[in-house]
Short mmCIF file of C-alpha atoms in Angstrom, two decimals:
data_model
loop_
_atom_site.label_atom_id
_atom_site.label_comp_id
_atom_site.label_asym_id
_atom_site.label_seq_id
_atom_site.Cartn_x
_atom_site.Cartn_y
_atom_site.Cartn_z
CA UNK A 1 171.06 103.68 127.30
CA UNK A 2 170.57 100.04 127.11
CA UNK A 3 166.69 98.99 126.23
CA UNK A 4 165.24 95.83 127.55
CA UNK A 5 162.04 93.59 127.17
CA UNK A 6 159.73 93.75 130.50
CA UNK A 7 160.47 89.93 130.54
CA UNK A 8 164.04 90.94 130.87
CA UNK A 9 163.56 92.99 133.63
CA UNK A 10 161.61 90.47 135.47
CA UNK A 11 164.33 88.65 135.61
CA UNK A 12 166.79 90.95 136.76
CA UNK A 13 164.99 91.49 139.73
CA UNK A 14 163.68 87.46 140.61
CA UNK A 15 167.57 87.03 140.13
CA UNK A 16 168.34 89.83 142.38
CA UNK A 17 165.84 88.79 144.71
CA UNK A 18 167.03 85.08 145.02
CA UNK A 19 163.73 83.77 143.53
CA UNK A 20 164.91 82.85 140.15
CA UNK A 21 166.39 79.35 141.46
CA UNK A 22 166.52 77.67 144.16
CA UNK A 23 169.78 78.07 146.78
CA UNK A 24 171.11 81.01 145.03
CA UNK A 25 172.14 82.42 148.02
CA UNK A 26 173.21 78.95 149.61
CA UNK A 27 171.88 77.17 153.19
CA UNK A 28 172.29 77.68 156.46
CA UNK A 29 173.16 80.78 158.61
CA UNK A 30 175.47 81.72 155.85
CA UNK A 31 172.41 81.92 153.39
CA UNK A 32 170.50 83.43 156.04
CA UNK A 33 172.88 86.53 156.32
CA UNK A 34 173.22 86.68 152.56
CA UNK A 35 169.81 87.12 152.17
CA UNK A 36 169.11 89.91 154.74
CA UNK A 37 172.22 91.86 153.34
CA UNK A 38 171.20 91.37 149.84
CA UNK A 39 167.44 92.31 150.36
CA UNK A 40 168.58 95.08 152.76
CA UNK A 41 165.92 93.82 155.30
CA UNK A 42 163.12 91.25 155.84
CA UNK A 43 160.16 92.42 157.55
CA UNK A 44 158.63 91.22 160.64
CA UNK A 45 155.16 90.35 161.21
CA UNK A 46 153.02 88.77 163.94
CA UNK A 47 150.73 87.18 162.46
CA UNK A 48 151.10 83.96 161.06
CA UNK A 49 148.71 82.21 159.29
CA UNK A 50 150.95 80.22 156.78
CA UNK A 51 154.13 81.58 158.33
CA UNK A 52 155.37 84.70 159.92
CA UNK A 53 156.48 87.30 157.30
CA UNK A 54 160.62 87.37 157.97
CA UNK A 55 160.76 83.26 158.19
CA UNK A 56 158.26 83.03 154.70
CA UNK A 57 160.52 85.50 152.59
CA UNK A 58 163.71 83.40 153.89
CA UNK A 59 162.49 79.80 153.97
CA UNK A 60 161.81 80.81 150.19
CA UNK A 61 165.25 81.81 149.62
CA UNK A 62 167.04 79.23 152.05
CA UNK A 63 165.16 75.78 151.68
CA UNK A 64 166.60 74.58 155.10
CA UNK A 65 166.02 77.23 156.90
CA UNK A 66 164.95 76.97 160.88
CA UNK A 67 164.25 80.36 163.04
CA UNK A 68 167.14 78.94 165.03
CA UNK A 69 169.54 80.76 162.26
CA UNK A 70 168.20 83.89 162.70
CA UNK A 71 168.00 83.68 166.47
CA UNK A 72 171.58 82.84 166.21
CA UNK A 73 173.01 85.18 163.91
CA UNK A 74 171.10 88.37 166.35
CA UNK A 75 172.05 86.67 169.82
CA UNK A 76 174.83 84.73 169.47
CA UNK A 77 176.86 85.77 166.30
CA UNK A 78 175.35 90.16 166.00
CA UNK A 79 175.20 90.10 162.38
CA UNK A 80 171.91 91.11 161.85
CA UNK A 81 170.23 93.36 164.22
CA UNK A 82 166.43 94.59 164.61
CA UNK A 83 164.81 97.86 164.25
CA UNK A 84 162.74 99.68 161.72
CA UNK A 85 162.57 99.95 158.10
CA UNK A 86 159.16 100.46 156.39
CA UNK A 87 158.14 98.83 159.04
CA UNK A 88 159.81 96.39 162.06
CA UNK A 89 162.84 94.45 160.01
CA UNK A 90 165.40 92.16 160.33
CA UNK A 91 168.44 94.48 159.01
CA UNK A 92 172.38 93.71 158.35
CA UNK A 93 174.46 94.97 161.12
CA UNK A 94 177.19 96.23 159.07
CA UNK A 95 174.90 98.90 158.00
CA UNK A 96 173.54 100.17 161.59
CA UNK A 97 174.81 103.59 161.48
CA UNK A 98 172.55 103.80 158.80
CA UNK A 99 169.39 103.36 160.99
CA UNK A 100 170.95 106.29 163.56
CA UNK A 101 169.27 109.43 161.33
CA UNK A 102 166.10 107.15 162.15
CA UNK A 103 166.50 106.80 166.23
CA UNK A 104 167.41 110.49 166.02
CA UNK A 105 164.19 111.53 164.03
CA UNK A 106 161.75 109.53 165.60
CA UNK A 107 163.13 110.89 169.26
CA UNK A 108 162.91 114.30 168.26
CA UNK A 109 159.64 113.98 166.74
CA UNK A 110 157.95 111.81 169.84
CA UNK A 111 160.13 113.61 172.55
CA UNK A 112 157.13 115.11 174.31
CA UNK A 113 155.67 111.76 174.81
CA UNK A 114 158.67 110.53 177.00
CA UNK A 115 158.31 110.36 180.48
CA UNK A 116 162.08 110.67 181.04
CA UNK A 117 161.85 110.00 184.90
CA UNK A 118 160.09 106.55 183.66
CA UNK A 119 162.60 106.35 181.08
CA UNK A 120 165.13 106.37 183.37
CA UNK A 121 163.72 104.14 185.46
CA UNK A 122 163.69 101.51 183.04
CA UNK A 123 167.62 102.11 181.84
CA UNK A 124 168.35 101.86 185.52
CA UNK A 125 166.79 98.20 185.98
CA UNK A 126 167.89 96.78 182.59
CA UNK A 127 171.71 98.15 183.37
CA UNK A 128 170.80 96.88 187.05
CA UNK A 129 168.74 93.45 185.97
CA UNK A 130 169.61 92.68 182.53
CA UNK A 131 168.10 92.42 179.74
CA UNK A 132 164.35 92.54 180.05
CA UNK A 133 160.83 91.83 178.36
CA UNK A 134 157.77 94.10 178.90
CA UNK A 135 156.68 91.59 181.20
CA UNK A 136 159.10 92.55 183.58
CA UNK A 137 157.62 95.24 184.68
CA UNK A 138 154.13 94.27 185.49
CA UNK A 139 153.01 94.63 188.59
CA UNK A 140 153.80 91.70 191.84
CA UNK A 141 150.82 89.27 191.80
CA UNK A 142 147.66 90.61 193.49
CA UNK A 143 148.93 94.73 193.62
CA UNK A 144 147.07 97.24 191.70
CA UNK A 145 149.20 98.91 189.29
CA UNK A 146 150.41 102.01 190.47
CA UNK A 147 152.73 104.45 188.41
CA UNK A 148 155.97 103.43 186.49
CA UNK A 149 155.03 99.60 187.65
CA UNK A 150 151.76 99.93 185.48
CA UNK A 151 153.39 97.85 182.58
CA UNK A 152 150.71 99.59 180.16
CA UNK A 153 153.23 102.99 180.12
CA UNK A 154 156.30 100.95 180.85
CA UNK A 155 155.96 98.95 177.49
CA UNK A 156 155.13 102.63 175.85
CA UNK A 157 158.40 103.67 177.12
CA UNK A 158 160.39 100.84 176.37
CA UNK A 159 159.20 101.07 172.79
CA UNK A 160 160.49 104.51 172.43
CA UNK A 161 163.44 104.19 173.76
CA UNK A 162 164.20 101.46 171.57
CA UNK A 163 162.74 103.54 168.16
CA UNK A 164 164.81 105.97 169.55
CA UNK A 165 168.11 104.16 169.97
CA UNK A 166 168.83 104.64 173.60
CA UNK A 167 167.55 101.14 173.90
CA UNK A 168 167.97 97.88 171.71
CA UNK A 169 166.33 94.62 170.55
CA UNK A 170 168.82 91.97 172.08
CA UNK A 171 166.85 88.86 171.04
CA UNK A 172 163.41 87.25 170.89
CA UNK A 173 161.72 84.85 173.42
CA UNK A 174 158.49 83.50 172.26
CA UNK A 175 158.39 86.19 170.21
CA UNK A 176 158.02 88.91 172.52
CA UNK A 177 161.25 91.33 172.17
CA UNK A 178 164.16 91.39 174.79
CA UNK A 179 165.45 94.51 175.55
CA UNK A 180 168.89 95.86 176.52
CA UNK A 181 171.52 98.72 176.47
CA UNK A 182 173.05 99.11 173.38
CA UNK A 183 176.46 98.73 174.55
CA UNK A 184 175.58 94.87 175.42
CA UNK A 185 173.70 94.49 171.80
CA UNK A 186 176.15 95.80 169.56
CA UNK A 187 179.31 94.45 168.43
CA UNK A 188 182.65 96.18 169.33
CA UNK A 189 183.54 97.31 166.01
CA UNK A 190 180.37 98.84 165.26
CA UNK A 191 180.62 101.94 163.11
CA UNK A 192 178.41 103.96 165.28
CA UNK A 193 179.08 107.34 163.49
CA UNK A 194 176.13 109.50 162.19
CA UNK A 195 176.01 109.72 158.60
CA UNK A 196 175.92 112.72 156.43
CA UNK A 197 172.70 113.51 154.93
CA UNK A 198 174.87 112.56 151.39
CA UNK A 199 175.40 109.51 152.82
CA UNK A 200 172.15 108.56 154.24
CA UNK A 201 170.26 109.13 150.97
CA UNK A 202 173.22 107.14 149.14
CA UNK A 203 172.34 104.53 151.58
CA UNK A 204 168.63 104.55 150.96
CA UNK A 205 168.74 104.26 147.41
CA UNK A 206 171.22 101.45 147.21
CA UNK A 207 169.50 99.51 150.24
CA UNK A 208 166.47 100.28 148.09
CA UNK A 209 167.70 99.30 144.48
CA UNK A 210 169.77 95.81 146.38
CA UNK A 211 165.96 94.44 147.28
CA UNK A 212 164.25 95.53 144.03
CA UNK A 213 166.89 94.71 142.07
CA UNK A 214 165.56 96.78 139.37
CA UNK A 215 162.95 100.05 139.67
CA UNK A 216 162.25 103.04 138.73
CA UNK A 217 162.78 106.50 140.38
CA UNK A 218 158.78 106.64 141.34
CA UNK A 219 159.41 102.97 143.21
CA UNK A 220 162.74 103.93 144.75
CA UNK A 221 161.82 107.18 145.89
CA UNK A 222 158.46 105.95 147.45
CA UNK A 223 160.67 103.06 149.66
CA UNK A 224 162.90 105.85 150.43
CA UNK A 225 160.26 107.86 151.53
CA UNK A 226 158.95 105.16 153.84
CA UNK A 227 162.20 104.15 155.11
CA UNK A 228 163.05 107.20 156.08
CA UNK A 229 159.25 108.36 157.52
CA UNK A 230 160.70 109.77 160.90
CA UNK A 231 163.72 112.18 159.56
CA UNK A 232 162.55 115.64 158.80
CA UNK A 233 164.72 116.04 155.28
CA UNK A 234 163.22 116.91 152.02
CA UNK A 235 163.65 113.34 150.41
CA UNK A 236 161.57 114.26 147.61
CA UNK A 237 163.90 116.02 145.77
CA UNK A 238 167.10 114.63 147.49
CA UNK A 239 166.30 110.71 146.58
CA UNK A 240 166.37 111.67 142.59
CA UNK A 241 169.47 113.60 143.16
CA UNK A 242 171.03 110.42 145.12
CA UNK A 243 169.88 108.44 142.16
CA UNK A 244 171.62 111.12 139.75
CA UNK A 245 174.78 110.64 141.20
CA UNK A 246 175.28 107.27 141.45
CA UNK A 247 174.43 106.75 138.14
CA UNK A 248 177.28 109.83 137.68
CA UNK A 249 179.60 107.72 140.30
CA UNK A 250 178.86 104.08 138.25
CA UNK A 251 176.91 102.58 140.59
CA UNK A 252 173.74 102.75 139.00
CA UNK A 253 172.90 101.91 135.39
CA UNK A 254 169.90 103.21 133.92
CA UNK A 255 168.14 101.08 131.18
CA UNK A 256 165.08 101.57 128.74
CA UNK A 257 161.71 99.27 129.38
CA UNK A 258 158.43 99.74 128.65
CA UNK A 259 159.48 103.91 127.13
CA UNK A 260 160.20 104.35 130.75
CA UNK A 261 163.49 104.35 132.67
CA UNK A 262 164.20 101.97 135.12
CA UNK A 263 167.50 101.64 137.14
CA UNK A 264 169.27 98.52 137.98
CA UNK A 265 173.05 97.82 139.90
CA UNK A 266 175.98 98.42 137.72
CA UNK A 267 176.31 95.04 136.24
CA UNK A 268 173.41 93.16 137.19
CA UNK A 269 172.46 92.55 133.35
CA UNK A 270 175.29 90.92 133.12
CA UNK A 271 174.86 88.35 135.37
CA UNK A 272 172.01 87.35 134.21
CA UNK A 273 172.01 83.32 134.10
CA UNK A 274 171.45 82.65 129.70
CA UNK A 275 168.32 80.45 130.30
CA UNK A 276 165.86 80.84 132.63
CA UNK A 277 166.23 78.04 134.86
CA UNK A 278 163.73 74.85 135.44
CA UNK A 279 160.27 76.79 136.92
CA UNK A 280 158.81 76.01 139.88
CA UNK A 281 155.73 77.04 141.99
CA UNK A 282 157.05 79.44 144.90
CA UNK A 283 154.06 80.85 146.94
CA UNK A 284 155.24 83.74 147.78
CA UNK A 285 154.52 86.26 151.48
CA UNK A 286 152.30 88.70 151.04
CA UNK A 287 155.53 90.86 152.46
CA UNK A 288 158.15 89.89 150.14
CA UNK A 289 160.11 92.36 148.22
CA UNK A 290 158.36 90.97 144.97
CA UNK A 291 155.30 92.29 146.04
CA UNK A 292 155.52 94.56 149.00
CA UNK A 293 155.37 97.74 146.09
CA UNK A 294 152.42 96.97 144.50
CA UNK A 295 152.49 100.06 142.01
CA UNK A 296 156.05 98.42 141.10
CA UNK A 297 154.37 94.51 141.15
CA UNK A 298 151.86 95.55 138.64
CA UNK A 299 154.46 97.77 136.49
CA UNK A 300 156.77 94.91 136.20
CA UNK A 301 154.25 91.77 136.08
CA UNK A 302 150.91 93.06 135.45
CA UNK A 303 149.58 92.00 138.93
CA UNK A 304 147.18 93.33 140.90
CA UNK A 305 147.71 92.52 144.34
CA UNK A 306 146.00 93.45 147.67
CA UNK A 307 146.70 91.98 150.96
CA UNK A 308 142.91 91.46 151.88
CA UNK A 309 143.58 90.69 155.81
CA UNK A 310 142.94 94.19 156.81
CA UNK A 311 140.01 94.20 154.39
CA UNK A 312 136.22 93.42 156.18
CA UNK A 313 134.97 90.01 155.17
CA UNK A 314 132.77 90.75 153.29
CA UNK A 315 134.35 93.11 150.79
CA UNK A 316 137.28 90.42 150.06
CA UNK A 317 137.67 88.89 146.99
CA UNK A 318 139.99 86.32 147.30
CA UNK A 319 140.42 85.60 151.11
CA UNK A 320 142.01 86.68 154.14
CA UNK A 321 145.96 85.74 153.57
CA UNK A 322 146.25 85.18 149.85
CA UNK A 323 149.62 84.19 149.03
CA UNK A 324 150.92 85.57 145.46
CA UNK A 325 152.05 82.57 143.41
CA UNK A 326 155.37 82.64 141.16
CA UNK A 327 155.72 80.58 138.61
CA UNK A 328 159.36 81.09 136.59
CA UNK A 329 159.79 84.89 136.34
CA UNK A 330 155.52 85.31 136.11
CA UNK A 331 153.13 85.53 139.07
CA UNK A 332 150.29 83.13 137.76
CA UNK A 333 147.50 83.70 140.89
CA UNK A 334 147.12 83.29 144.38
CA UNK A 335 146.11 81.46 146.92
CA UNK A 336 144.18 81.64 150.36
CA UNK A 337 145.43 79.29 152.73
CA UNK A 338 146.25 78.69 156.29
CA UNK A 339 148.42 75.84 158.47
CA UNK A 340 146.82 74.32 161.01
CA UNK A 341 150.34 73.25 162.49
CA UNK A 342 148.14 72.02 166.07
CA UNK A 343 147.09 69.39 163.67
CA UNK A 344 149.49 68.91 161.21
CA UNK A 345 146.67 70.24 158.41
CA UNK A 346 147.29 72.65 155.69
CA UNK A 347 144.43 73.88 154.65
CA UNK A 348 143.79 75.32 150.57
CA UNK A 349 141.02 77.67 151.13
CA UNK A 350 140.80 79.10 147.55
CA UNK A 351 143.37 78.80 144.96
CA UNK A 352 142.61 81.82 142.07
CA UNK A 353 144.91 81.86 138.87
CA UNK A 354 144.77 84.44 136.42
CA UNK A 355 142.62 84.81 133.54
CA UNK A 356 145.03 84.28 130.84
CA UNK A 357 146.53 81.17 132.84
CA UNK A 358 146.08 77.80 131.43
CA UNK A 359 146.13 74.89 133.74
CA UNK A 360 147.31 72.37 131.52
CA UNK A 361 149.35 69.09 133.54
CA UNK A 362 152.52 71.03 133.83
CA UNK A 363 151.47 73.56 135.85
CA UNK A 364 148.70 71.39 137.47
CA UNK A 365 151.71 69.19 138.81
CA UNK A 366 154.39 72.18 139.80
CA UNK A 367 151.12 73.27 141.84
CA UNK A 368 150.45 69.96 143.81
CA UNK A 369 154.42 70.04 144.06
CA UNK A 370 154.48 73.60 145.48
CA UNK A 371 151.71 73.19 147.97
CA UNK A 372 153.01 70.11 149.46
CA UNK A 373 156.67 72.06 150.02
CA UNK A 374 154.97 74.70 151.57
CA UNK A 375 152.33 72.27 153.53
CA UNK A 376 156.15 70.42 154.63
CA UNK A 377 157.77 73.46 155.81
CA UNK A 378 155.08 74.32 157.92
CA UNK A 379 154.64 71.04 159.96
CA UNK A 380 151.89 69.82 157.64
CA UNK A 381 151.28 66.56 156.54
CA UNK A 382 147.69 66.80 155.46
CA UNK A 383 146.63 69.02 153.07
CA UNK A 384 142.55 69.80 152.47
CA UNK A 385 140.75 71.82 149.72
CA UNK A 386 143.23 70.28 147.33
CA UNK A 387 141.87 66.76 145.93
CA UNK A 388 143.75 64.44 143.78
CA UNK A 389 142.23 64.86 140.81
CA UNK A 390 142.51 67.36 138.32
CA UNK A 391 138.17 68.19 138.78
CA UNK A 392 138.81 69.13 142.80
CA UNK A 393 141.70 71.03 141.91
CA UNK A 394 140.49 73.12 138.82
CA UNK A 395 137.20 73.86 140.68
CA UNK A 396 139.12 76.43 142.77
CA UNK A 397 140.63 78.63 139.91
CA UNK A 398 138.47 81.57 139.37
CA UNK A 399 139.07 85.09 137.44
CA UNK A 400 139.13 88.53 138.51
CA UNK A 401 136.20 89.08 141.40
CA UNK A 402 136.04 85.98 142.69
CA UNK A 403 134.05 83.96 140.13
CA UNK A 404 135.03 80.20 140.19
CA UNK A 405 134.80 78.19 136.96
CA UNK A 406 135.34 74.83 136.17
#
């Protein structure tokens, strides 16, 4: 077994994950798609402080990036579809059967909370209507709501038939989902074909490993485990015996870091680039797959990381949507911050590097260069809480528990 330096296997996985350099996985809708198949899905989130979740992880992987290319490539093009993975995703069409073990799971574990004459109901308008919003089915202006017209249980029952497959996501408006039969949503050639529970757990891992780009059992299994929350199969023991055989099959090569084993993609090591390339200051979403295992975040980088917007106020240490910083293959800090895109502002509520950082003018300028790229992308002209001179800016570093130092 081949033994590598942690530093090493940073790499593989920034490289894996796009975040290496810049463009790796090109522009446009092109870049788009490769990103989504490569990280096996991009998570959705509503809120959107700097930037929603799925548009942050790909504007840092595709630097001209617009929502437009996503929009496209789900209503126009069906190359990516929505449903669950961890949580709501962004995931490659070519892999939908994959998500059918899901739908069926999650319908027989919720069936007793289906209203089937509702749910019937609302297939009959939507194959009647068209595709529809939960909107739709409020009630006519100035009428009480009275049974399946209440939209209160009508959005309940859209939402499970859609975790449940017997309805899907066609497209977005305004961010509210659009739903529709799946016959009108997917594409003619769709494999639609229920996999074997070899298969699925194949699947899992790979999806799982593609994202990562390198982990160990303990991180794979747990995103297995996630993924797969709603299917009643032992995936304890089945996800290391997936794992097993396709290291057996050549898929899968194991390697030595840290005394532990850690598994990678057959020939990712090798594509390593031989120098890392120029670093830059990427900011990254508190969902990206750098970070989104934070047992795996600290394993690989040392990082402690909690997303403190579900944390009360006053028990936060570093603010409310702290943003991990990368800098090269290291994450140096992180910073609060939010985009005020009403007024153009970006604002820099705390910026927190780590202890052993030294902000010396290299990284003082990549910093200043990184914040206005992020300020740009979000509409933001003006950026606040970030003076021009090196006092203002150094006055927001702090260490561990939120102690500022000059």
């Amino acid at each position: 077994m081949q033994e590598i330096s942690i530093r090493e296997a940073r790499r593989v996985g920034l490289h894996r994950q796009g975040l290496l350099q810049a463009g790796s996985f090109g522009s446009g809708k092109p870049g788009v798609l490769r990103v989504i198949e490569q990280l096996g899905y991009v998570q959705i989130d509503t809120i959107s402080v700097v930037d929603r979740a799925h548009d942050h992880v790909i504007k840092t992987r595709v630097p001209d990036y617009s929502g437009l290319m996503l929009d496209e490539l789900v209503r126009r093009d069906k190359t990516v579809f929505e449903y669950w993975s961890h949580a709501a995703a962004y995931l490659p069409m070519a892999e939908f059967r994959f998500s059918l073990p899901m739908m069926e799971g999650f319908a027989r574990a919720r069936q007793a909370e289906l209203d089937e004459q509702l749910a019937a109901d609302v297939i009959a308008r939507i194959r009647h209507e068209g595709p529809r919003q939960s909107r739709d089915f409020a009630p006519p202006d100035g009428r009480r709501p009275e049974g399946w017209w209440d939209w209160k249980p009508a959005k309940r029952t859209l939402e499970h038939l859609f975790l449940s497959g017997r309805l899907l996501i066609a497209y977005r408006e305004g961010f509210q989902k659009v739903y529709d039969l799946p016959e009108n949503v997917l594409p003619a050639d769709t494999d639609t074909t229920m996999p074997s529970p070899h298969e699925w757990h194949r699947n899992l891992v790979l999806r799982a490993i593609q994202g990562f780009g390198i982990a160990t059992a303990r991180h794979i299994t747990t995103a297995c485990r996630t993924a797969g929350q709603w299917v009643k199969q032992p995936l304890r023991d089945a996800i290391p015996a997936a794992i097993d055989a396709l290291v057996h099959d050549g898929f899968l090569e194991p390697v030595l870091c840290n005394g532990r084993t850690w598994y990678t993609l057959h020939g990712a090591l090798d594509e390593m680039p031989p120098r890392l390339p120029k670093k830059v200051i990427r900011f990254l979403s508190p969902f990206d797959h750098a970070v989104i295992d934070r047992g795996r975040t600290f394993d690989l980088f040392g990082f402690e990381y909690q997303f403190e917007c579900y944390v009360p106020a006053a028990k936060r240490t570093y603010g409310y949507y702290c943003l991990p910083i990368l800098w090269g293959d290291e994450l140096i800090g992180r910073m609060d911050a939010k985009a005020v895109r009403a007024a153009g502002r970006f604002e820099v509520r705390g910026l927190f590097l780590e202890p052993d950082v030294t902000l010396d003018d290299r990284l003082d300028g990549a910093l200043a260069e990184g914040i206005r790229r992020l300020a740009e992308a979000n509409g933001c002209t003006d950026v606040t809480g970030w003076g021009s001179t090196r006092e203002t800016r150094t006055r927001y570093t702090a260490t561990y528990g939120g102690r500022h130092g000059a």
